[in-house]
mmCIF file of C-alpha atoms and ligand atoms in Angstrom:
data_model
loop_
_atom_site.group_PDB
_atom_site.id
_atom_site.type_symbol
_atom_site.label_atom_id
_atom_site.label_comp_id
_atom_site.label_asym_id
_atom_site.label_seq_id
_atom_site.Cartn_x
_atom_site.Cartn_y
_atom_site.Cartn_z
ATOM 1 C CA UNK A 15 -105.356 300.797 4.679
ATOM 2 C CA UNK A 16 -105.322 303.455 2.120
ATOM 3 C CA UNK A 17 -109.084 305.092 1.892
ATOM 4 C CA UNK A 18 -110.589 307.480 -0.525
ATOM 5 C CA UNK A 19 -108.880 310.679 0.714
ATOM 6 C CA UNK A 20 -105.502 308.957 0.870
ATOM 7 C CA UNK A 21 -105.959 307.918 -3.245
ATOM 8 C CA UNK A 22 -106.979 311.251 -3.618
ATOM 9 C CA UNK A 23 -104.464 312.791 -1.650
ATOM 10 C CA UNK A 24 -101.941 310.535 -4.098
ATOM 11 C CA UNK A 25 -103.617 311.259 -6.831
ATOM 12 C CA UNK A 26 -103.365 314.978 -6.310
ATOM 13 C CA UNK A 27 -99.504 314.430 -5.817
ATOM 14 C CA UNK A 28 -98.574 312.817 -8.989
ATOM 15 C CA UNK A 29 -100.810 314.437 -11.660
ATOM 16 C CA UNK A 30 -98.359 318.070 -11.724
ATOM 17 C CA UNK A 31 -94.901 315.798 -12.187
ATOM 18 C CA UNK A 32 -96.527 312.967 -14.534
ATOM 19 C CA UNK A 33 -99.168 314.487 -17.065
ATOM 20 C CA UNK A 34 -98.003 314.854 -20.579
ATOM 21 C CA UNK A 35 -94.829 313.208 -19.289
ATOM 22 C CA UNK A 36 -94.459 309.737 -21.582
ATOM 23 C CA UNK A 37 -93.181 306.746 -20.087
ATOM 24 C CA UNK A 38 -90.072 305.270 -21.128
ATOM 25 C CA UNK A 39 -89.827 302.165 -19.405
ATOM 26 C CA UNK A 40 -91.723 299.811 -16.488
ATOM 27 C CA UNK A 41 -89.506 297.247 -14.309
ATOM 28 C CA UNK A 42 -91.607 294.875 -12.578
ATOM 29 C CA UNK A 43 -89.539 293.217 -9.628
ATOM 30 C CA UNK A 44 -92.381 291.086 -7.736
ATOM 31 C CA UNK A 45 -95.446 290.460 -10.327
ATOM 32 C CA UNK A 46 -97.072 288.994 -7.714
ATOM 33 C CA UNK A 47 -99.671 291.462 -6.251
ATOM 34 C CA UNK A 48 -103.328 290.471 -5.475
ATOM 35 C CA UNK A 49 -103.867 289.813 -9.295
ATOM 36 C CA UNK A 50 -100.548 289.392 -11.240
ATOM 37 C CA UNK A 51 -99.125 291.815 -12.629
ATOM 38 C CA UNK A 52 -99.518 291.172 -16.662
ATOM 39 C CA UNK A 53 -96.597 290.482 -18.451
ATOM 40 C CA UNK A 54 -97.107 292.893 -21.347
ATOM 41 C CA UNK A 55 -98.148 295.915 -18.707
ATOM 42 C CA UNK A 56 -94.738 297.953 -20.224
ATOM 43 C CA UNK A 57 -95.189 296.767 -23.918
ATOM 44 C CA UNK A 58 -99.007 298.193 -24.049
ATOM 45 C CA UNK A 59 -97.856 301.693 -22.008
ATOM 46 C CA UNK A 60 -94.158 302.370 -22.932
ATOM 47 C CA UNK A 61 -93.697 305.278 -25.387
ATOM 48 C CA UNK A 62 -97.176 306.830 -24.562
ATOM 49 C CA UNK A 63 -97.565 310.156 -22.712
ATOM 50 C CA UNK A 64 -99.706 310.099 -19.718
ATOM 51 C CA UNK A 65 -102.699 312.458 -20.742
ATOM 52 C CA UNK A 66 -105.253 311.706 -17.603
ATOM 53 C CA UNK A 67 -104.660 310.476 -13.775
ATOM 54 C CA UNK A 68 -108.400 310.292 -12.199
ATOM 55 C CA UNK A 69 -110.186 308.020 -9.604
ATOM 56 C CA UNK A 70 -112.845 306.090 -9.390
ATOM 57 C CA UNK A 71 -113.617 304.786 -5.892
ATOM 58 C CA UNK A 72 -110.025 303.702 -4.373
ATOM 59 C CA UNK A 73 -108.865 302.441 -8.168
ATOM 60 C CA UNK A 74 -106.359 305.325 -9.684
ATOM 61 C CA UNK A 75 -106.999 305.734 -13.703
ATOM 62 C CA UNK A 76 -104.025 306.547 -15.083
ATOM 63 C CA UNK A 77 -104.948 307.289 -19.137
ATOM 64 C CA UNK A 78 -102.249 306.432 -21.674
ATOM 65 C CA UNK A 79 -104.548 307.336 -24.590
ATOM 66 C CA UNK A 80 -106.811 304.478 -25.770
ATOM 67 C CA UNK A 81 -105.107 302.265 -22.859
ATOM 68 C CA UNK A 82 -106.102 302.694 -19.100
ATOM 69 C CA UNK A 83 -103.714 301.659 -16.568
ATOM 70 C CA UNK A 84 -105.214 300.640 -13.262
ATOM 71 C CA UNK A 85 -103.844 300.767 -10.055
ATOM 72 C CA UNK A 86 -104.919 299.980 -6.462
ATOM 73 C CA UNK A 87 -102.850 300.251 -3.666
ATOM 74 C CA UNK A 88 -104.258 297.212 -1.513
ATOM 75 C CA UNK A 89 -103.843 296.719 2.622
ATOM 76 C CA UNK A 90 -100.218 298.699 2.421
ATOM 77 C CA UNK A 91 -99.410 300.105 -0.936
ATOM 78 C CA UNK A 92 -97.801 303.656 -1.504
ATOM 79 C CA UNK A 93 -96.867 305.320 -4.910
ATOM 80 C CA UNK A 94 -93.880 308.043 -4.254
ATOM 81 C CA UNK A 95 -91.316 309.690 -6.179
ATOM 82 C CA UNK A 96 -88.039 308.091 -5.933
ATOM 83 C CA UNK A 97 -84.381 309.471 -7.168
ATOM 84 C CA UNK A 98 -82.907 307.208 -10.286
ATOM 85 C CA UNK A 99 -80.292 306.815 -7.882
ATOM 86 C CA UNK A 100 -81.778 305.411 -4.864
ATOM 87 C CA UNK A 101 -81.929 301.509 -4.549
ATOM 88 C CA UNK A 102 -85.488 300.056 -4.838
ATOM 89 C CA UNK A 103 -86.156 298.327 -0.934
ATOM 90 C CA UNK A 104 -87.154 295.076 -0.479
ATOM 91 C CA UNK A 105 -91.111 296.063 -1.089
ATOM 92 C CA UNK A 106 -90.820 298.085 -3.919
ATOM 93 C CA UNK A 107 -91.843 296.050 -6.290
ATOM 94 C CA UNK A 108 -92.549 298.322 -9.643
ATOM 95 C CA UNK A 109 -91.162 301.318 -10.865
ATOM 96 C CA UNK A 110 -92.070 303.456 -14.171
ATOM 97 C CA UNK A 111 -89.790 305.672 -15.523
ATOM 98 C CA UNK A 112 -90.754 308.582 -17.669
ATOM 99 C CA UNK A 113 -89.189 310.768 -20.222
ATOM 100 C CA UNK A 114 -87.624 313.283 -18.141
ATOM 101 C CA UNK A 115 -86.160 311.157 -15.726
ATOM 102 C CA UNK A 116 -89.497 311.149 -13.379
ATOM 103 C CA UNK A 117 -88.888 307.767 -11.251
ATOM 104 C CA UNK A 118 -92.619 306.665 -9.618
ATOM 105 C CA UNK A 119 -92.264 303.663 -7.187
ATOM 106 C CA UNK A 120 -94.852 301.556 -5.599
ATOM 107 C CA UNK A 121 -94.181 300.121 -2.598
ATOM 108 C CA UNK A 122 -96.529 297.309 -1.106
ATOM 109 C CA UNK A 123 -95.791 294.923 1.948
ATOM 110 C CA UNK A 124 -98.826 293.023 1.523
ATOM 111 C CA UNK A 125 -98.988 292.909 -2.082
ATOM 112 C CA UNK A 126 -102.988 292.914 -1.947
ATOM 113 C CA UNK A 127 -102.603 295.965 -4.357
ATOM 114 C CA UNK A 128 -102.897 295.713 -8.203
ATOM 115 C CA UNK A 129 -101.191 296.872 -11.608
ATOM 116 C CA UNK A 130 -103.507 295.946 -14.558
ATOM 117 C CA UNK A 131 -104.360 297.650 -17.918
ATOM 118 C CA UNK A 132 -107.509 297.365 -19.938
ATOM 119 C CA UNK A 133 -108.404 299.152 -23.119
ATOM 120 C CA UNK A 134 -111.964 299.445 -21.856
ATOM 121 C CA UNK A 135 -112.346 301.202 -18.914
ATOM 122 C CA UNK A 136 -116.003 301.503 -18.271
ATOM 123 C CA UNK A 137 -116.496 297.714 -18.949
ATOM 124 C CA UNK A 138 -113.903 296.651 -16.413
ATOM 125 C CA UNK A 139 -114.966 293.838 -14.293
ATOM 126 C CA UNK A 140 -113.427 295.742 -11.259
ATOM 127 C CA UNK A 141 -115.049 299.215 -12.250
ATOM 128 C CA UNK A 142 -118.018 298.263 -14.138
ATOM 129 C CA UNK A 143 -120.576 297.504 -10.915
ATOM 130 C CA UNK A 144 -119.078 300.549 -8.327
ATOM 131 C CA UNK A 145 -121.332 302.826 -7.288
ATOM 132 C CA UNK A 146 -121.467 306.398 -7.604
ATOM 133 C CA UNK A 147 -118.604 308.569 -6.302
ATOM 134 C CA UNK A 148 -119.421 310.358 -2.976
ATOM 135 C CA UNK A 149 -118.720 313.736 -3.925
ATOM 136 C CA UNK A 150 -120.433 314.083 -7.460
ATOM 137 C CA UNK A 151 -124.412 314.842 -7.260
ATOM 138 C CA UNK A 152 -125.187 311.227 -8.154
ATOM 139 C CA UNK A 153 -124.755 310.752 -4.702
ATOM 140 C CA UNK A 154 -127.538 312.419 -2.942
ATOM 141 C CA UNK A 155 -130.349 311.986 -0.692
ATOM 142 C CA UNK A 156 -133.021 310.442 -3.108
ATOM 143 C CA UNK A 157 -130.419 308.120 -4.241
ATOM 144 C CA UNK A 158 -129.004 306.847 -1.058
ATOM 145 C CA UNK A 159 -133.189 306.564 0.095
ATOM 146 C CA UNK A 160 -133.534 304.272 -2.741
ATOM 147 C CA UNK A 161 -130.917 302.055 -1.752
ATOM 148 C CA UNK A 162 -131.904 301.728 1.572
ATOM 149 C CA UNK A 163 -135.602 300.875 0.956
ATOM 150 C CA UNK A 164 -134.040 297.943 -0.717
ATOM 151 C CA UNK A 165 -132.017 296.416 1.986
ATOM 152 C CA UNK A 166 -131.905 294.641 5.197
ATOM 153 C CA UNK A 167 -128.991 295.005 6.069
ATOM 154 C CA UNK A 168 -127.722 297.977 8.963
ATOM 155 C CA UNK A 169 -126.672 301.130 7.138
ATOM 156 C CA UNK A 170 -122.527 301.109 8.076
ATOM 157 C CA UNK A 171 -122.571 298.400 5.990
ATOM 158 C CA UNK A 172 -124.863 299.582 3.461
ATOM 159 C CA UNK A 173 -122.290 302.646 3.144
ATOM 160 C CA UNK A 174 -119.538 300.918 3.082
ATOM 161 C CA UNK A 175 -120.959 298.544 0.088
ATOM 162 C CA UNK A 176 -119.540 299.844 -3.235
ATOM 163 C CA UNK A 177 -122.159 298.807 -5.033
ATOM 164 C CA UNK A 178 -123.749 301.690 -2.972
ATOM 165 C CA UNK A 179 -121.463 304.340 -2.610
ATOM 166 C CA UNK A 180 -117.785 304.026 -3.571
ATOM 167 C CA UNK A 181 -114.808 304.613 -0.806
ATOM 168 C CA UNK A 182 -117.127 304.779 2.461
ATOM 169 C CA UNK A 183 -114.514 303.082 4.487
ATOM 170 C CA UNK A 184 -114.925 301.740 7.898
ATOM 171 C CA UNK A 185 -113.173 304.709 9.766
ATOM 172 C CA UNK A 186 -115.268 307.241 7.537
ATOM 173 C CA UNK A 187 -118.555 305.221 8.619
ATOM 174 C CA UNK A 188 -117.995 305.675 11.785
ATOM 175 C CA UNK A 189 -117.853 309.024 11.517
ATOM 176 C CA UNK A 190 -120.362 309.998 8.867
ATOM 177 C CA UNK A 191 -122.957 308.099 11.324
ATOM 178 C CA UNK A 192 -122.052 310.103 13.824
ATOM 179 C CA UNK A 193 -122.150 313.396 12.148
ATOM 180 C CA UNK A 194 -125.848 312.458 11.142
ATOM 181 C CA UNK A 195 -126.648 311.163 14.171
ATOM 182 C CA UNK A 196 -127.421 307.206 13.445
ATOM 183 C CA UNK A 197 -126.417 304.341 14.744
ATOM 184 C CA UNK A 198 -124.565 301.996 12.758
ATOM 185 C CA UNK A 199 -127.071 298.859 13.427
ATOM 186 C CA UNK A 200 -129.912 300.496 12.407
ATOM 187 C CA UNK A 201 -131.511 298.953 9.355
ATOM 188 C CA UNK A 202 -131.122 300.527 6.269
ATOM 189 C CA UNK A 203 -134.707 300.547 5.131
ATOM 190 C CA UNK A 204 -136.094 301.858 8.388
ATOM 191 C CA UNK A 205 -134.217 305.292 7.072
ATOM 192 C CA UNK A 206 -136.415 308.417 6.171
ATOM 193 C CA UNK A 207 -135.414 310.634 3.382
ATOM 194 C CA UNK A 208 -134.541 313.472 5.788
ATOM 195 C CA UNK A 209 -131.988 310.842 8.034
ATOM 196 C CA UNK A 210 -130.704 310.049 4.454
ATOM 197 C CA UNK A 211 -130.495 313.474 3.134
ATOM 198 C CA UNK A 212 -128.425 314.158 6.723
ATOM 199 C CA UNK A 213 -125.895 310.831 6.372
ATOM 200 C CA UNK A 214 -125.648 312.280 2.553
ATOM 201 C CA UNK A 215 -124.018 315.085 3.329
ATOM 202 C CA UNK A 216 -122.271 313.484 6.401
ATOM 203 C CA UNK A 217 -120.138 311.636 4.338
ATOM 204 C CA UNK A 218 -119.352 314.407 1.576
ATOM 205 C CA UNK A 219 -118.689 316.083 4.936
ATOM 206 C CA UNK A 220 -116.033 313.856 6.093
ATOM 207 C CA UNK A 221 -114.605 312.513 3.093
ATOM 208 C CA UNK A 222 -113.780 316.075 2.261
ATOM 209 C CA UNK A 223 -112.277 317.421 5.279
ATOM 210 C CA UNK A 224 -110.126 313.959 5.118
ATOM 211 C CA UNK A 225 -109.004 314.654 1.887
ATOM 212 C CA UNK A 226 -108.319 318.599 3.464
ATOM 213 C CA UNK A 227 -106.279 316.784 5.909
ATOM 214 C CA UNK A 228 -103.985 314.703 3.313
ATOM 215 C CA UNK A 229 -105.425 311.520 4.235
ATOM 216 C CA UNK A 230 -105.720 309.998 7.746
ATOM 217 C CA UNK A 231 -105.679 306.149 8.129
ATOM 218 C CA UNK A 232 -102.394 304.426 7.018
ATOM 219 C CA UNK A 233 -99.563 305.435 9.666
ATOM 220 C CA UNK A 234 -96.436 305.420 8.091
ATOM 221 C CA UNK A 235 -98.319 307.229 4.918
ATOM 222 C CA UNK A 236 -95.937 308.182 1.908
ATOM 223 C CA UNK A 237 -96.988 311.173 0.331
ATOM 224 C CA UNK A 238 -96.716 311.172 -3.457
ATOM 225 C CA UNK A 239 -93.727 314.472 -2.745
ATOM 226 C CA UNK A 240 -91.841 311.935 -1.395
ATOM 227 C CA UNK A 241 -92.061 312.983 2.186
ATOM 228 C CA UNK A 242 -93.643 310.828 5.333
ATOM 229 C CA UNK A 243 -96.771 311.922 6.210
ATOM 230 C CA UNK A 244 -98.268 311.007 9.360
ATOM 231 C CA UNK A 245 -101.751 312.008 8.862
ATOM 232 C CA UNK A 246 -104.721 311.475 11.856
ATOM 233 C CA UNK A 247 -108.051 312.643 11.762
ATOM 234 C CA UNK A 248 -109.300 314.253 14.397
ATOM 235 C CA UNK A 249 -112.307 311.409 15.117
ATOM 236 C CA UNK A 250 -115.368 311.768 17.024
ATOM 237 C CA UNK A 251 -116.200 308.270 17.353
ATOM 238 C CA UNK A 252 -113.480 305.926 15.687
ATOM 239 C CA UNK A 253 -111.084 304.013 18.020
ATOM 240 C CA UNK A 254 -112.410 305.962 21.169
ATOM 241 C CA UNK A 255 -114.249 302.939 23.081
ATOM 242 C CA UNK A 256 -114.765 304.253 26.353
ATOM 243 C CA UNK A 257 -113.771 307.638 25.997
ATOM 244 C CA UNK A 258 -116.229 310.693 26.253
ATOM 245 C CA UNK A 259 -118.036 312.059 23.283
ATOM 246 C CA UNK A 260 -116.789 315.356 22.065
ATOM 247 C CA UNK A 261 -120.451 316.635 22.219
ATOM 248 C CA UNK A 262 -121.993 315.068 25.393
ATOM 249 C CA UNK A 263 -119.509 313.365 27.585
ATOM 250 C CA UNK A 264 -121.429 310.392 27.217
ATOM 251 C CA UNK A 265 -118.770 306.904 26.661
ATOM 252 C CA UNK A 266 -118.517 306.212 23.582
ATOM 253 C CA UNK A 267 -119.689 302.377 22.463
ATOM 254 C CA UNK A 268 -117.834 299.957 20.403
ATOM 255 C CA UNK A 269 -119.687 297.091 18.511
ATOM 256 C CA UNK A 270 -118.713 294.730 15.928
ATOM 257 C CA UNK A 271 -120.335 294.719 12.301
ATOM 258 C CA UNK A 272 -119.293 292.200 10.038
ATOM 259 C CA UNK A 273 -115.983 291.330 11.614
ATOM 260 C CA UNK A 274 -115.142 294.945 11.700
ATOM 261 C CA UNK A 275 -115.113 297.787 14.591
ATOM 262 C CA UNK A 276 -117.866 300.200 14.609
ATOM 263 C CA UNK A 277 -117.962 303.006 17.423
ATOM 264 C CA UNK A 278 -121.041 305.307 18.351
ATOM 265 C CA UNK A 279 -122.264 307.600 20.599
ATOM 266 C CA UNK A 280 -125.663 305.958 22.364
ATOM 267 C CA UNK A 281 -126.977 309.206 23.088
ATOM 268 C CA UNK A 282 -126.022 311.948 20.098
ATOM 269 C CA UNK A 283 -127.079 308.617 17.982
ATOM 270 C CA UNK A 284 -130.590 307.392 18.164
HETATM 271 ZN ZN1 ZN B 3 -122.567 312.183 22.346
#
């Protein structure tokens, strides 16, 4: 699944080749993504120049003046570059086409992804409730204290709640836990401000050397150049049930949170 350094891995791809560009035309193939895709998406954008591309969590901004198209790229999606020439595949199911010939294509399998526009970003009902973004100062120890004093709940899933923190996914969990030395069941609100102020920068840690990296967790990975990337992050924790811990030797445990995988080290995390 594409996670916060993927996005902005994509993100960072596209902006040189598409700002200022304006796009000409949009050809839906399969409107059928997780919400449909509306059917005046090219009559509200066509003819504008793209003057933004930003983020906000795992949702990709792109600003056509006073309209916002938004963009999410689901279980599977990918945006790339494609040649006029080349024939769209069986999952490509939108392309825009700009005014110097600039083909973007999104390709989604799954087709959880989404293609909306809105005319008021900041009230959107799938923006207007995220959290703060990891790596702005919003996001910092006294915050992430606060939160936790408030819930029940263990902190992976507390981090991974965007209400909480935006793009904290499950393989970045992992590892931010383990970087500040906490296991994922602990409850939240038995925290102190120092463990906070540690799992704070934890995350900003890992979320930035995976955006570094180009991304880690979808496999066959398109970067926005075009090229297949095949990116893996070098994890401490993640998918290594069994195997020794990088720091102590010790096996490394696997538990399940919430129907999903979470991995630890029983004796670096305590
Ligand atoms: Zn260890």
């Amino acid at each position: 699944m594409p996670e916060l350094p993927e996005v902005e891995t994509t993100r960072l791809g596209l902006l040189p080749r598409l700002k200022g560009r304006v796009l000409k035309r949009i050809v839906v193939r399969n409107p059928r993504l997780r919400w449909p895709v509306p059917d005046d998406l090219e009559s509200q954008l066509a003819g504008r120049p793209l003057d933004s591309l930003s983020r906000r969590g795992k949702y990709l901004l792109f600003g056509f003046g006073s309209v916002t198209q938004i963009v999410h790229l689901g279980m599977s999606g990918s945006l790339r570059f494609a040649e006029a020439a080349e024939p769209a595949a069986l999952h490509d199911h939108i392309d825009w086409l700009f005014d110097d010939g600039t083909l973007l294509r999104l390709r989604d399998p799954r087709r959880f992804g989404a293609v909306l526009w809105t005319d008021d970003v900041t009230r959107h009902p799938l923006l207007a409730h995220l959290g703060p973004e990891p790596l702005t100062p919003a996001f910092d120890a006294v915050y992430l204290h606060a939160q936790c004093q408030r819930r029940t709940a263990a902190i992976k899933q507390v981090i991974m709640d965007a209400q909480v923190v935006v793009g904290v996914g499950n393989i970045y969990a992992s590892e931010s836990l383990f970087h500040a030395g906490i296991r994922p069941g602990t409850a939240a609100r038995r925290l102190s401000r120092p463990a906070c102020a540690r799992l704070a920068a934890a995350i900003r840690q890992v979320l930035t050397a995976a955006i570094a990296a180009g991304g880690s967790s979808l496999r066959d990975y398109v970067h926005s150049s075009g090229e297949l990337g095949y990116f893996q992050l070098q994890t401490r924790v993640y998918d290594r049930a069994g195997l020794p811990c990088k720091t102590c030797a010790t096996p490394i445990r696997r538990i399940v949170q919430g129907q999903r995988a979470s991995f630890y080290c029983p004796a670096c995390q305590r």
